[in-house]
PDB file of N, CA and C in Angstrom:
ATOM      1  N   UNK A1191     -25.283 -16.637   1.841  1.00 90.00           N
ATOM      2  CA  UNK A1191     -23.957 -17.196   2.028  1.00 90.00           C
ATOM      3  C   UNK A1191     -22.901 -16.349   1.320  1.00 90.00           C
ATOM      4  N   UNK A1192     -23.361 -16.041  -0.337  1.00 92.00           N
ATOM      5  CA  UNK A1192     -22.364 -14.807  -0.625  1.00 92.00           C
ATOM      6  C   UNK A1192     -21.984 -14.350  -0.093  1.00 92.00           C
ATOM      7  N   UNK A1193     -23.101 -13.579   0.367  1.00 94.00           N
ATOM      8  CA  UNK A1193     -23.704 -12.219   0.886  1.00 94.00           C
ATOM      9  C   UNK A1193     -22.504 -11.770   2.010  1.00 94.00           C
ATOM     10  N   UNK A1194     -22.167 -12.917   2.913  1.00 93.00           N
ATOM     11  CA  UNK A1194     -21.583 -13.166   3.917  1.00 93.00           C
ATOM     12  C   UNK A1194     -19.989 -13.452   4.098  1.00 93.00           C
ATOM     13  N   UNK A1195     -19.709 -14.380   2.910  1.00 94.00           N
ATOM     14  CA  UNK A1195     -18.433 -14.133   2.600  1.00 94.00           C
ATOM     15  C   UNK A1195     -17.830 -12.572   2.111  1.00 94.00           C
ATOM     16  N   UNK A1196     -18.662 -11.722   1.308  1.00 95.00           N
ATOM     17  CA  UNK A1196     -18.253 -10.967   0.478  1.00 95.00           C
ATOM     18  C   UNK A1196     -18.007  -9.907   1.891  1.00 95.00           C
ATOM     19  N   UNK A1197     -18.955  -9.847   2.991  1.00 95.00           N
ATOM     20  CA  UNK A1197     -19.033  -8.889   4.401  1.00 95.00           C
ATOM     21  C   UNK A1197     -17.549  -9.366   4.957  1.00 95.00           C
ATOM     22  N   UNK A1198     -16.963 -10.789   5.330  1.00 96.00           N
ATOM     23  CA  UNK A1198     -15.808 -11.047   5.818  1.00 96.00           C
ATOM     24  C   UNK A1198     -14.689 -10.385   5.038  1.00 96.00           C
ATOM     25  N   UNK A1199     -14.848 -10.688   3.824  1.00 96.00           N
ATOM     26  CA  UNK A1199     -13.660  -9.971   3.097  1.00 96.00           C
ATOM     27  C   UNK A1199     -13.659  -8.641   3.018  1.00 96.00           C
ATOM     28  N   UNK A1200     -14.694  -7.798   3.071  1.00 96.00           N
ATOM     29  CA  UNK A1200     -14.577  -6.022   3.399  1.00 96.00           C
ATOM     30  C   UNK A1200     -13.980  -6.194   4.583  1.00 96.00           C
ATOM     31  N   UNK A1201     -14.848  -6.486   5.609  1.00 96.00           N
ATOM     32  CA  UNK A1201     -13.741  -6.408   7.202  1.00 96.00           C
ATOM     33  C   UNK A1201     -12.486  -6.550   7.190  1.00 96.00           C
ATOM     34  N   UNK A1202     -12.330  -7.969   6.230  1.00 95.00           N
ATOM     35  CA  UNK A1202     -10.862  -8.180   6.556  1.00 95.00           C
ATOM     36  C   UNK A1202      -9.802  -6.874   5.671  1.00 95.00           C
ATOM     37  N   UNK A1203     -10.423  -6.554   4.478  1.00 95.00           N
ATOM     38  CA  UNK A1203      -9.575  -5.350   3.856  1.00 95.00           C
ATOM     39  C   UNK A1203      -9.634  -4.423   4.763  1.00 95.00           C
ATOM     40  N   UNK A1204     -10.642  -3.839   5.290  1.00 94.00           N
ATOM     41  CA  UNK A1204     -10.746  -3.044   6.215  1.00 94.00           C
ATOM     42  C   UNK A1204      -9.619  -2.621   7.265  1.00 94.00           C
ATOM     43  N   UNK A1205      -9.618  -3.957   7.726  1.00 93.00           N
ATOM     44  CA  UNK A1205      -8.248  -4.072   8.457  1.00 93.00           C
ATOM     45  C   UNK A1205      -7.094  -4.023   8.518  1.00 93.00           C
ATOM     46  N   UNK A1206      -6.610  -4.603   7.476  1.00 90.00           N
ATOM     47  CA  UNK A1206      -5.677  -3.881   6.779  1.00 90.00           C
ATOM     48  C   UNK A1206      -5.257  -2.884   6.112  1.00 90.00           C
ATOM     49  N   UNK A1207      -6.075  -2.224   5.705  1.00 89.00           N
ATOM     50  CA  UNK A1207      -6.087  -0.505   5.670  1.00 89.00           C
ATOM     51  C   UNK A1207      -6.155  -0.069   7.224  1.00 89.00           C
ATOM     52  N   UNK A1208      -6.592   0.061   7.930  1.00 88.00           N
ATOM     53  CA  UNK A1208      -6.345   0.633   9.218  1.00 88.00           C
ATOM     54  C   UNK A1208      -4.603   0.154   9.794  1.00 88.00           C
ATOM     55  N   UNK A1209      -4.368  -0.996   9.418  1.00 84.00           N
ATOM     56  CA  UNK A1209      -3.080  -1.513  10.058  1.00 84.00           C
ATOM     57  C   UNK A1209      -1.917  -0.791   8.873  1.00 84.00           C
ATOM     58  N   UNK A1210      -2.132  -0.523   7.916  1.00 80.00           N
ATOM     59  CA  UNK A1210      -1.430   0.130   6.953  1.00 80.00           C
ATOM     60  C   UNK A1210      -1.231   1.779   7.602  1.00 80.00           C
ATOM     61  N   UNK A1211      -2.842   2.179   8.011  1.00 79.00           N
ATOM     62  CA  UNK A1211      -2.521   4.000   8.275  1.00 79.00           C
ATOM     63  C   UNK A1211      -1.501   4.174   9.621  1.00 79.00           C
ATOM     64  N   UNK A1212      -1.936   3.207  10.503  1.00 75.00           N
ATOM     65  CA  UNK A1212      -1.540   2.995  11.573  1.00 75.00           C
ATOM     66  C   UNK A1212      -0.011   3.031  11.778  1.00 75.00           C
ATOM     67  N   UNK A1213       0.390   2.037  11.010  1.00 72.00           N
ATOM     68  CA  UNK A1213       1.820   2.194  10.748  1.00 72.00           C
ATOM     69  C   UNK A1213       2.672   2.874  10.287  1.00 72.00           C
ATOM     70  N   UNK A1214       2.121   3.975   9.029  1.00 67.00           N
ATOM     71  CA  UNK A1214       2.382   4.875   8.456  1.00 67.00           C
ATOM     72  C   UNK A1214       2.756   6.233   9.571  1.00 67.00           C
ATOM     73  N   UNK A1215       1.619   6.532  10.402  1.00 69.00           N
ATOM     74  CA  UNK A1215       1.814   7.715  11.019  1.00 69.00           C
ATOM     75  C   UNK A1215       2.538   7.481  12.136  1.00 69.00           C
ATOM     76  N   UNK A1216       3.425   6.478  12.251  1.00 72.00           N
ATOM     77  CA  UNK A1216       4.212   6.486  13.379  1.00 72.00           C
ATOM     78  C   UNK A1216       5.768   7.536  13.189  1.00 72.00           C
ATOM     79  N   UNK A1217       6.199   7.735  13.780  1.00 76.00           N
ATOM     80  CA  UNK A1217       7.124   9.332  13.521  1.00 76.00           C
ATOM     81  C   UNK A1217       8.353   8.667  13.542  1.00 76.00           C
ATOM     82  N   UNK A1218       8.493   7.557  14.657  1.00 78.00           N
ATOM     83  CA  UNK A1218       9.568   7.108  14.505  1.00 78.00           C
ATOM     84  C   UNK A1218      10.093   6.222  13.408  1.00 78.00           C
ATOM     85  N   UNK A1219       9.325   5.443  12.834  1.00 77.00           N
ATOM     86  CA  UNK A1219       9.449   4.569  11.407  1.00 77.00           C
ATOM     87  C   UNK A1219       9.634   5.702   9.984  1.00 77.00           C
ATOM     88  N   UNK A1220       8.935   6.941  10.316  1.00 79.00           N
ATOM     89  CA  UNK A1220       9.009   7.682   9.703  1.00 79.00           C
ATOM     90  C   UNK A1220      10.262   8.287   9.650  1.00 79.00           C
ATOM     91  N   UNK A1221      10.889   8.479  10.440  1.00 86.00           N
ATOM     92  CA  UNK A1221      12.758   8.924  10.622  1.00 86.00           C
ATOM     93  C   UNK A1221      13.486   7.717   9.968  1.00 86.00           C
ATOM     94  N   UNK A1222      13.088   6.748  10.400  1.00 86.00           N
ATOM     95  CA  UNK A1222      14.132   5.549   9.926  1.00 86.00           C
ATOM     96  C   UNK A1222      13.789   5.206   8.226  1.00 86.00           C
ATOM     97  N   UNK A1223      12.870   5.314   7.885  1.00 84.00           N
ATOM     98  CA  UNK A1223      12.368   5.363   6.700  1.00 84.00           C
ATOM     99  C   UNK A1223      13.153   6.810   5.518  1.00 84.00           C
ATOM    100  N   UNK A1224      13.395   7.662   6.386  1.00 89.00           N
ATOM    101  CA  UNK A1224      13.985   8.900   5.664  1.00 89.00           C
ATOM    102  C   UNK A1224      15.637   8.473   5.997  1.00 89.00           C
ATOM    103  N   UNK A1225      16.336   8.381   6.916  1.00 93.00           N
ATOM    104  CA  UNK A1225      17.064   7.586   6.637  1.00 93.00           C
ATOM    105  C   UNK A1225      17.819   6.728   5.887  1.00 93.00           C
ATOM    106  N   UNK A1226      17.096   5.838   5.644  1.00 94.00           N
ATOM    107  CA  UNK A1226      17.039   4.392   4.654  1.00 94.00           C
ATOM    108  C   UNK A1226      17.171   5.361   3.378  1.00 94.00           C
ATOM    109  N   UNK A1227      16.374   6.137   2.741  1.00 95.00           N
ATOM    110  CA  UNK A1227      16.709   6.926   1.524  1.00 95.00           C
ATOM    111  C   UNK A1227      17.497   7.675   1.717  1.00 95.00           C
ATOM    112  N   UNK A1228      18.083   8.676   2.427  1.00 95.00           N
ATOM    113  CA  UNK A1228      18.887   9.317   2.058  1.00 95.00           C
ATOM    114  C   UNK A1228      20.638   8.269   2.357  1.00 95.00           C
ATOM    115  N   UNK A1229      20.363   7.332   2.841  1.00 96.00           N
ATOM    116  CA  UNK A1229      21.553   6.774   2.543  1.00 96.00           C
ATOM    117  C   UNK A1229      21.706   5.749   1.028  1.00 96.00           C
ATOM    118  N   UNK A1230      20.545   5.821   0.456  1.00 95.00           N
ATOM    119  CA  UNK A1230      20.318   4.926  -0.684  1.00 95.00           C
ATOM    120  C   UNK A1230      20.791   6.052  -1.727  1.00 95.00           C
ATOM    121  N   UNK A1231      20.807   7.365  -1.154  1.00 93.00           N
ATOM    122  CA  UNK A1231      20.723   8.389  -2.473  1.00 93.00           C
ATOM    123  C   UNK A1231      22.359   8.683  -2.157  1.00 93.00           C
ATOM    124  N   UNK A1232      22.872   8.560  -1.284  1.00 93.00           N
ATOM    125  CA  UNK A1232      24.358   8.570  -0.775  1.00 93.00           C
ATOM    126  C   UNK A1232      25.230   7.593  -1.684  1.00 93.00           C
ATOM    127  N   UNK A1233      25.193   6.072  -1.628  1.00 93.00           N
ATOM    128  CA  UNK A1233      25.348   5.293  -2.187  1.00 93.00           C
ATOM    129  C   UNK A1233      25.165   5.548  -3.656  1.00 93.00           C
ATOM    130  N   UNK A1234      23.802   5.309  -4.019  1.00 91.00           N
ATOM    131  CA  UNK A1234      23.857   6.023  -5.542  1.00 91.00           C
ATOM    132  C   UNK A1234      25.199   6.891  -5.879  1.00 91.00           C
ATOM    133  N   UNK A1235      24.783   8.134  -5.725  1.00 90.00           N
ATOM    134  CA  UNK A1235      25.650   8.966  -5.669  1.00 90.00           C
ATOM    135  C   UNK A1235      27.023   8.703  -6.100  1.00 90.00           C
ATOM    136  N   UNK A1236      27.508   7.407  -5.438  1.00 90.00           N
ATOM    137  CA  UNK A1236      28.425   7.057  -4.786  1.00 90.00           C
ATOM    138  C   UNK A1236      29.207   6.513  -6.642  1.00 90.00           C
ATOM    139  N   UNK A1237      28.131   5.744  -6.673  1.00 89.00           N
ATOM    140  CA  UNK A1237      27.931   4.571  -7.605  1.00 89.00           C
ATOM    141  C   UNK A1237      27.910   5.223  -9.439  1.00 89.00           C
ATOM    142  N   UNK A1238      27.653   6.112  -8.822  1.00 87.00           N
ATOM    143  CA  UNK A1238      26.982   7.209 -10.217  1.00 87.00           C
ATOM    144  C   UNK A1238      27.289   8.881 -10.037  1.00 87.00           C
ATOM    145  N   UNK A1239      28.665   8.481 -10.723  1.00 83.00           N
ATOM    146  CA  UNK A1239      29.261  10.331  -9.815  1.00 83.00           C
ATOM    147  C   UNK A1239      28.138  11.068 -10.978  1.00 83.00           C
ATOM    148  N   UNK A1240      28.124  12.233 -10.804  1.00 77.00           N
ATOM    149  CA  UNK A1240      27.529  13.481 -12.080  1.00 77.00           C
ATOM    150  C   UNK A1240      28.730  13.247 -13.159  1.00 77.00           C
ATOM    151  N   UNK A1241      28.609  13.898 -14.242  1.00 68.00           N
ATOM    152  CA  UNK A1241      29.946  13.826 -15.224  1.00 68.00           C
ATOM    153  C   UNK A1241      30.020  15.092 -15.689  1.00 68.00           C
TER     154      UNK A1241
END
């Protein structure tokens, strides 16, 4: 019965690591994601001149 729970819960991590890589190597999330920071580093910037 452990034995069996402990097998469901690898699968289920499992899965979620695959749904994690999955999402990662998408190109387009990957643009919008670079994006999102360089307007965060804009702002900063913004917020926090150099002196």
């Amino acid at each position: 019965m452990i034995l069996l729970l402990i097998l469901i819960f690898l699968l289920f991590q499992l899965f979620i690591l695959l749904c994690c890589v999955a999402a990662g190597n998408d190109a387009a999330s990957q643009e919008i994601s670079d994006q999102e920071q360089l307007e965060f580093i804009r702002e900063w910037k913004k917020k926090h001149p150099l002196r």
